[in-house]
Structures are given as C-alpha cells and as structure tokens.
Coordinates of C-alpha atoms (C1' of nucleotides) in Angstrom, one line a residue:
Chain Q
X1 CA 59.3 87.4 95.9
X2 CA 62.2 86.5 93.3
X3 CA 65.8 88.3 94.1
X4 CA 64.6 90.9 91.5
X5 CA 61.7 92.0 93.9
X6 CA 63.8 92.4 97.0
X7 CA 66.4 94.1 94.9
X8 CA 63.8 96.8 93.8
X9 CA 62.1 97.2 97.4
X10 CA 65.2 97.2 99.2
X11 CA 68.0 99.0 97.1
X12 CA 70.2 96.8 97.0
X13 CA 71.4 95.2 93.4
X14 CA 70.8 91.3 93.4
X15 CA 73.9 90.8 93.0
X16 CA 74.5 91.9 96.6
X17 CA 71.5 90.1 98.1
X18 CA 73.5 86.8 96.7
X19 CA 76.5 88.0 98.0
X20 CA 74.8 88.0 101.5
X21 CA 73.4 84.9 101.2
X22 CA 77.1 83.9 100.5
X23 CA 78.5 85.2 103.2
X24 CA 75.6 84.0 105.7
X25 CA 73.8 87.4 106.1
X26 CA 70.6 85.8 104.9
X27 CA 69.3 82.8 104.8
X28 CA 66.0 82.9 101.7
X29 CA 64.1 79.6 100.8
X30 CA 64.5 78.3 97.9
X31 CA 61.7 77.4 95.2
X32 CA 61.4 74.1 93.7
X33 CA 62.9 75.3 89.7
X34 CA 66.3 76.6 92.6
X35 CA 65.0 80.5 92.4
X36 CA 65.4 82.1 95.8
X37 CA 62.1 82.5 97.8
X38 CA 62.2 85.8 99.7
X39 CA 59.7 86.1 103.1
X40 CA 58.6 89.5 104.5
X41 CA 60.8 88.8 107.6
X42 CA 63.8 88.5 104.4
X43 CA 62.4 92.0 102.9
X44 CA 63.4 93.4 106.0
X45 CA 66.8 92.1 107.6
X46 CA 67.9 93.3 103.8
X47 CA 66.5 96.4 103.9
X48 CA 68.0 96.6 108.0
X49 CA 71.2 96.1 106.2
X50 CA 70.9 98.2 103.5
X51 CA 70.4 100.9 105.9
X52 CA 72.8 100.3 108.6
X53 CA 75.9 100.1 105.6
X54 CA 74.9 103.2 104.5
X55 CA 75.3 104.5 108.1
X56 CA 78.9 102.9 107.4
X57 CA 79.2 99.7 109.4
X58 CA 80.7 97.3 108.3
X59 CA 79.2 93.7 107.3
X60 CA 80.2 92.4 110.7
X61 CA 78.8 95.3 112.6
X62 CA 75.6 94.5 110.5
X63 CA 75.9 90.6 111.7
X64 CA 75.9 91.9 115.3
X65 CA 73.4 94.2 114.4
X66 CA 70.9 91.7 113.2
X67 CA 71.9 89.8 116.4
X68 CA 70.7 92.6 119.1
X69 CA 67.9 93.4 116.9
X70 CA 66.5 89.0 117.3
X71 CA 67.4 88.8 120.8
X72 CA 64.9 90.4 122.6
X73 CA 66.5 90.7 125.6
X74 CA 69.7 92.6 124.5
X75 CA 71.0 95.7 127.2
X76 CA 70.5 98.7 124.3
X77 CA 73.8 99.8 125.8
X78 CA 75.4 96.8 123.3
X79 CA 73.9 98.2 120.7
X80 CA 75.3 102.1 121.8
X81 CA 78.7 100.7 122.3
X82 CA 78.6 99.7 119.2
X83 CA 77.5 102.5 117.6
X84 CA 79.6 105.2 119.5
X85 CA 82.9 103.1 118.9
X86 CA 81.8 103.1 114.6
X87 CA 81.1 106.9 115.4
X88 CA 84.5 107.5 116.8
X89 CA 86.6 105.9 114.0
X90 CA 83.8 108.0 111.6
X91 CA 85.0 110.9 113.3
X92 CA 88.7 109.6 112.8
X93 CA 88.2 109.4 109.2
X94 CA 86.6 112.7 108.3
X95 CA 89.9 113.7 110.9
X96 CA 92.0 112.1 108.6
X97 CA 90.4 113.4 105.4
X98 CA 90.1 117.5 106.2
X99 CA 94.0 117.4 107.2
X100 CA 94.6 115.7 103.8
X101 CA 91.7 118.5 102.2
X102 CA 93.7 121.1 103.9
X103 CA 97.0 120.4 103.1
X104 CA 95.9 119.4 98.9
X105 CA 93.8 122.8 99.2
X106 CA 96.6 125.0 99.7
X107 CA 98.6 123.5 97.7
X108 CA 96.0 124.2 94.8
X109 CA 95.5 127.1 95.8
X110 CA 99.0 127.4 95.2
X111 CA 99.5 126.6 92.2
X112 CA 98.5 129.2 89.4
X113 CA 97.6 126.5 86.9
X114 CA 98.9 127.7 83.7
X115 CA 100.6 126.7 81.0
X116 CA 104.5 127.1 82.8
X117 CA 106.0 123.8 83.8
X118 CA 106.6 125.4 87.6
X119 CA 104.5 123.7 90.2
X120 CA 104.1 124.3 94.3
X121 CA 102.0 121.0 94.4
X122 CA 105.0 119.2 92.1
X123 CA 107.6 121.0 94.4
X124 CA 105.8 119.4 97.1
X125 CA 105.4 116.4 96.9
X126 CA 109.5 115.8 95.9
X127 CA 110.8 118.0 99.0
X128 CA 111.7 115.7 102.2
X129 CA 108.8 115.5 104.4
X130 CA 109.8 114.5 108.2
X131 CA 108.0 112.3 111.1
Chain F
X1 CA 120.8 100.4 99.0
X2 CA 118.8 97.7 99.9
X3 CA 115.3 97.3 100.4
X4 CA 115.3 97.6 103.9
X5 CA 117.5 101.0 103.9
X6 CA 114.6 102.8 101.4
X7 CA 112.1 101.4 103.9
X8 CA 113.9 103.1 106.4
X9 CA 114.5 106.5 104.4
X10 CA 110.8 106.8 102.5
X11 CA 109.0 105.0 105.4
X12 CA 106.9 102.9 103.3
X13 CA 107.5 98.7 104.0
X14 CA 109.5 96.5 102.1
X15 CA 106.4 94.7 101.3
X16 CA 104.8 97.9 99.6
X17 CA 108.3 98.9 97.9
X18 CA 108.4 95.2 96.6
X19 CA 104.9 96.1 95.3
X20 CA 105.2 99.1 93.6
X21 CA 108.1 97.4 91.4
X22 CA 105.6 95.0 90.8
X23 CA 103.0 97.4 89.5
X24 CA 105.9 99.1 87.6
X25 CA 106.4 102.6 89.7
X26 CA 109.5 101.8 90.4
X27 CA 112.0 100.1 88.8
X28 CA 115.4 99.6 90.6
X29 CA 118.4 98.2 89.5
X30 CA 119.6 94.7 90.4
X31 CA 122.9 93.4 92.4
X32 CA 124.5 90.8 91.4
X33 CA 123.1 88.4 93.6
X34 CA 119.4 89.5 93.1
X35 CA 118.7 91.8 95.6
X36 CA 117.2 95.2 94.4
X37 CA 119.5 97.9 94.2
X38 CA 118.0 101.0 94.7
X39 CA 119.9 104.7 94.0
X40 CA 119.0 107.9 94.6
X41 CA 116.8 108.9 92.3
X42 CA 114.8 105.5 93.3
X43 CA 114.5 107.0 96.9
X44 CA 113.4 110.1 95.7
X45 CA 110.3 108.9 93.7
X46 CA 109.3 106.2 96.2
X47 CA 109.3 109.4 98.9
X48 CA 107.5 111.7 96.2
X49 CA 104.7 108.3 95.7
X50 CA 104.9 108.6 99.9
X51 CA 103.9 112.0 99.9
X52 CA 101.2 112.0 97.1
X53 CA 99.4 108.3 98.9
X54 CA 99.5 110.3 101.7
X55 CA 97.7 112.9 100.3
X56 CA 95.4 110.7 99.1
X57 CA 95.9 110.3 95.4
X58 CA 95.4 106.9 93.8
X59 CA 98.5 104.7 92.2
X60 CA 97.5 106.2 89.5
X61 CA 97.4 109.3 89.4
X62 CA 100.7 108.5 91.0
X63 CA 101.7 107.0 88.1
X64 CA 100.6 110.1 85.9
X65 CA 102.1 112.5 88.5
X66 CA 105.7 111.2 88.3
X67 CA 105.3 111.5 84.8
X68 CA 104.8 115.4 84.8
X69 CA 107.4 115.7 87.5
X70 CA 109.7 114.1 85.3
X71 CA 108.3 116.3 82.2
X72 CA 110.2 119.9 82.1
X73 CA 107.2 121.2 79.6
X74 CA 104.3 120.0 81.6
X75 CA 101.6 122.7 82.2
X76 CA 101.6 123.4 85.7
X77 CA 97.5 123.2 84.8
X78 CA 97.3 119.7 84.2
X79 CA 98.7 119.0 87.5
X80 CA 96.5 121.5 89.5
X81 CA 93.4 119.5 87.6
X82 CA 94.4 116.4 88.5
X83 CA 94.5 118.3 92.2
X84 CA 91.5 119.8 92.1
X85 CA 90.0 117.1 90.2
X86 CA 91.1 115.0 93.7
X87 CA 90.0 117.5 96.0
X88 CA 86.5 117.4 94.6
X89 CA 86.6 113.7 95.6
X90 CA 87.8 114.3 98.8
X91 CA 85.3 116.8 100.0
X92 CA 83.0 115.0 98.9
X93 CA 83.8 111.9 100.6
X94 CA 83.8 114.3 103.7
X95 CA 80.2 115.1 102.5
X96 CA 79.0 111.5 102.8
X97 CA 81.1 110.8 105.8
X98 CA 79.5 113.7 108.0
X99 CA 75.9 113.1 107.0
X100 CA 76.6 109.8 108.0
X101 CA 78.2 111.3 111.1
X102 CA 75.5 113.8 112.0
X103 CA 73.0 110.9 111.6
X104 CA 74.7 108.2 113.8
X105 CA 75.6 110.7 116.4
X106 CA 71.7 111.7 116.8
X107 CA 70.5 107.8 117.3
X108 CA 73.7 107.3 119.7
X109 CA 72.4 110.6 121.5
X110 CA 68.9 109.2 121.5
X111 CA 69.9 105.8 122.7
X112 CA 69.5 105.8 126.5
X113 CA 71.8 103.0 126.6
X114 CA 71.2 100.7 129.9
X115 CA 70.3 97.2 130.9
X116 CA 67.4 97.3 129.0
X117 CA 65.9 96.4 125.6
X118 CA 64.3 99.3 123.9
X119 CA 66.3 101.0 121.4
X120 CA 66.7 104.2 119.3
X121 CA 69.3 103.2 117.2
X122 CA 67.6 99.6 116.2
X123 CA 64.6 100.7 115.6
X124 CA 65.9 103.0 113.2
X125 CA 68.0 100.6 111.6
X126 CA 64.3 98.3 111.6
X127 CA 62.6 101.6 109.9
X128 CA 61.5 101.7 106.8
X129 CA 63.8 104.5 105.2
X130 CA 62.1 105.7 101.2
X131 CA 64.7 107.5 99.1
Chain P
dC1 C1' 55.5 73.5 69.2
dA2 C1' 59.2 76.5 68.3
dT3 C1' 61.3 80.8 70.1
dA4 C1' 62.1 85.5 71.6
dG5 C1' 63.2 87.4 76.3
dG6 C1' 63.3 88.8 80.6
dC7 C1' 64.6 86.7 84.4
dA8 C1' 67.2 83.4 87.6
dT9 C1' 71.1 80.5 88.5
dT10 C1' 76.5 79.4 89.4
dC11 C1' 80.9 80.1 88.6
dC12 C1' 85.0 82.5 87.9
dA13 C1' 87.7 86.4 88.2
dG14 C1' 88.5 91.6 89.1
dT15 C1' 88.7 95.6 92.2
dC16 C1' 91.9 98.8 95.4
dA17 C1' 96.1 98.9 97.4
dC18 C1' 98.3 96.6 100.2
dT19 C1' 100.1 92.4 103.9
dG20 C1' 100.9 87.9 105.6
dG21 C1' 103.1 84.1 105.5
dA22 C1' 105.8 80.0 104.0
dA23 C1' 110.1 78.6 101.6
dG24 C1' 114.6 79.3 100.6
dC25 C1' 119.3 82.5 99.3
dT26 C1' 122.8 85.6 101.1
dC27 C1' 125.1 87.8 104.4
dA28 C1' 127.8 89.2 108.2
dA29 C1' 129.5 88.2 113.2
dC30 C1' 130.6 85.5 116.3
Chain E
dG1 C1' 129.8 76.4 110.9
dT2 C1' 126.2 78.4 112.7
dT3 C1' 123.8 81.3 114.0
dG4 C1' 120.4 85.5 113.4
dA5 C1' 118.9 89.1 109.8
dG6 C1' 118.0 90.4 105.8
dC7 C1' 116.9 89.7 101.3
dT8 C1' 114.4 86.5 97.8
dT9 C1' 109.7 84.2 95.0
dC10 C1' 105.3 83.0 95.4
dC11 C1' 100.8 82.3 96.8
dA12 C1' 97.1 83.7 99.5
dG13 C1' 94.0 86.8 101.9
dT14 C1' 91.4 91.7 103.0
dG15 C1' 86.3 94.0 102.7
dA16 C1' 82.4 94.3 100.0
dC17 C1' 80.9 93.6 96.0
dT18 C1' 81.0 93.6 90.5
dG19 C1' 81.1 92.2 86.6
dG20 C1' 80.9 89.2 82.5
dA21 C1' 80.2 83.9 80.9
dA22 C1' 77.6 79.8 80.5
dT23 C1' 73.2 77.9 81.4
dG24 C1' 68.5 77.0 83.0
dC25 C1' 63.3 78.6 83.9
dC26 C1' 59.0 81.0 82.8
dT27 C1' 56.2 83.8 80.2
dA28 C1' 54.1 85.3 75.5
dT29 C1' 53.6 85.3 71.0
dG30 C1' 53.6 83.5 66.0

DNA sequence: CATAGGCATTCCAGTCACTGGAAGCTCAAC
DNA sequence: GTTGAGCTTCCAGTGACTGGAATGCCTATG
C-alpha cells in the first residue's frame, strides 16, 4: 500500500503518518522508486496508534503501549497502570476545566450583554485575585 | 518596579512577562541601565491577563479583552459574546474529555491488571474502530 | 512522444504559550 | 574588590502536528 491508501484506511492524514515515521513510531518499507511501502502490520500499528491517540495517550505512551502489545510476556498490570495514570490526568484536566467553566459561566450570566459599557466580566478580570 | 517584583505581585514568571512584552501585550518603560520599569498600570494589565489566562482565554483573546477594557465606549455585548464563545469551546473540550474518560475507565475496569498478558485495553486498541 | 493530473518525495517554517539555558551586565552588601 | 542575586539578550526546545514549496513518479490521454 502507498501512503494515501493507509491514510484513508487508518483515518490519519498522510502528513501525520510521515511524521510518525520521522519520530520512529513506524518503519514502513520502501519501493524502488522511494515511495513508502506499507504492509498489513504497518497499517495495524497505525490504527492502534490512532485509537490510542483518540483516547488521549501521548506519543510516548503509544510507544510504550505498542511495545507492550508486541511483548507476549507482558503483564496486564503494566498496561493497566499506564492507563490508570492517564485516566487520572484526564480527570485532573476535566476538573480544572470545570472550575474554569463554572467561573466563566457565572460571569457570562452576570453580564447583561447590551450596548452599555458596564461589564461584570471585565470587572472580574480587572479585580485583584489573591491566591 | 523591576521585573522580579511584578512577577511576584502578578504571580507570573519573569520569563512569561518578558515574553508578553515580546509579543506586544505590554510595553513597560525602561530604566537608564536597560532594566524594565513597570508602573502600576503595567502591573494591573499583567494581573488582568493572568486572570484571563487562568480562565482559559487565549493570548489573542486577552489582547481583545484588554482593548475592550481600555475602551470606555465598549458595549458589554462584545465582551459577553467573546466569553460565550470561549465558554462553548470549553464545554466542547470537556465533552470530548468526558467521552475519552468514560471509554478509558471502562477499559481500565475490564482489565484485571495482574501478571498475565491477557489485556482488554490492548485488545481494544488493536481492534478495528470504524467511524 | 508530450503533457496533464494526481500522487509521492523532501525540507523548512509555523503553530501555541511558554520554558530552559548560556553568556554577560548591574547593583547592593560585605 | 568580590560575591551573589537579579537583570539583560538571544537561541533552542516543547508536543504533535500542519502548511507550503520545490521536485519527482506514474498513469492516461491527445
């Protein structure tokens, strides 16, 4: 398969796939003409990575996950630990965003949003926030 | 005030404040020796930006917000529109993260996490995901 | 055989908002 | 005068791509 075909099949842009090769995440073969030659296992890896990325795993996490996947003697505990760690990070990010969201929503609610210049949102931004 | 003092007072690293000058967000004066000279309004602006950033506004948003803050004839509707837009983006991001989180949490739950290699997390990553 | 197009290649630069580090200058204290 | 903290500039790196330019390859048609 050429890069266009794996791009379609994996849902990843060709640019991204080339980038993944650059950083050593996949190592496709080459045709005589220099074109990348992807075989079934390459496509499989790319789909694996695409899925992991869609779950928010970093590229480095993906490297580890791929290695674990390739390692028949892995302990599932290793995978679970990695996933739990990542889950905790997502939870933290959600919590941070929710705090943001709530504050911002209060401000938006408080702002009448008409043609007058008086604005609680700007007032809040301009107020001193300790801590 | 020197940069160290405004850094302490605003809670922003000195590096960040220099960066904000680089990109034209603030324009402190200068001492004869080349040191930046911050006055009260500069500090005020920095605190304004710090608060806006903590609410997730982009630097470009901050530029607009500062301009609106400086403009006595602004309509609060403009500020509200910007904030609502940003709120919608935060909501979208939270929704995305929650979907991620739920999927991942299911996988973590399904994984026994012991010394055996069998792992539902890796199985999911390796499975074909359409759509 | 020339050419047009669509695909592929490489390489460089830009994104966003910083952050780290090196090399050197200034200032206050001892 | 020497130390050390604080300031300066400039360059490079982060993460994970993304855009674009310049060029090469392949296929199909006139």
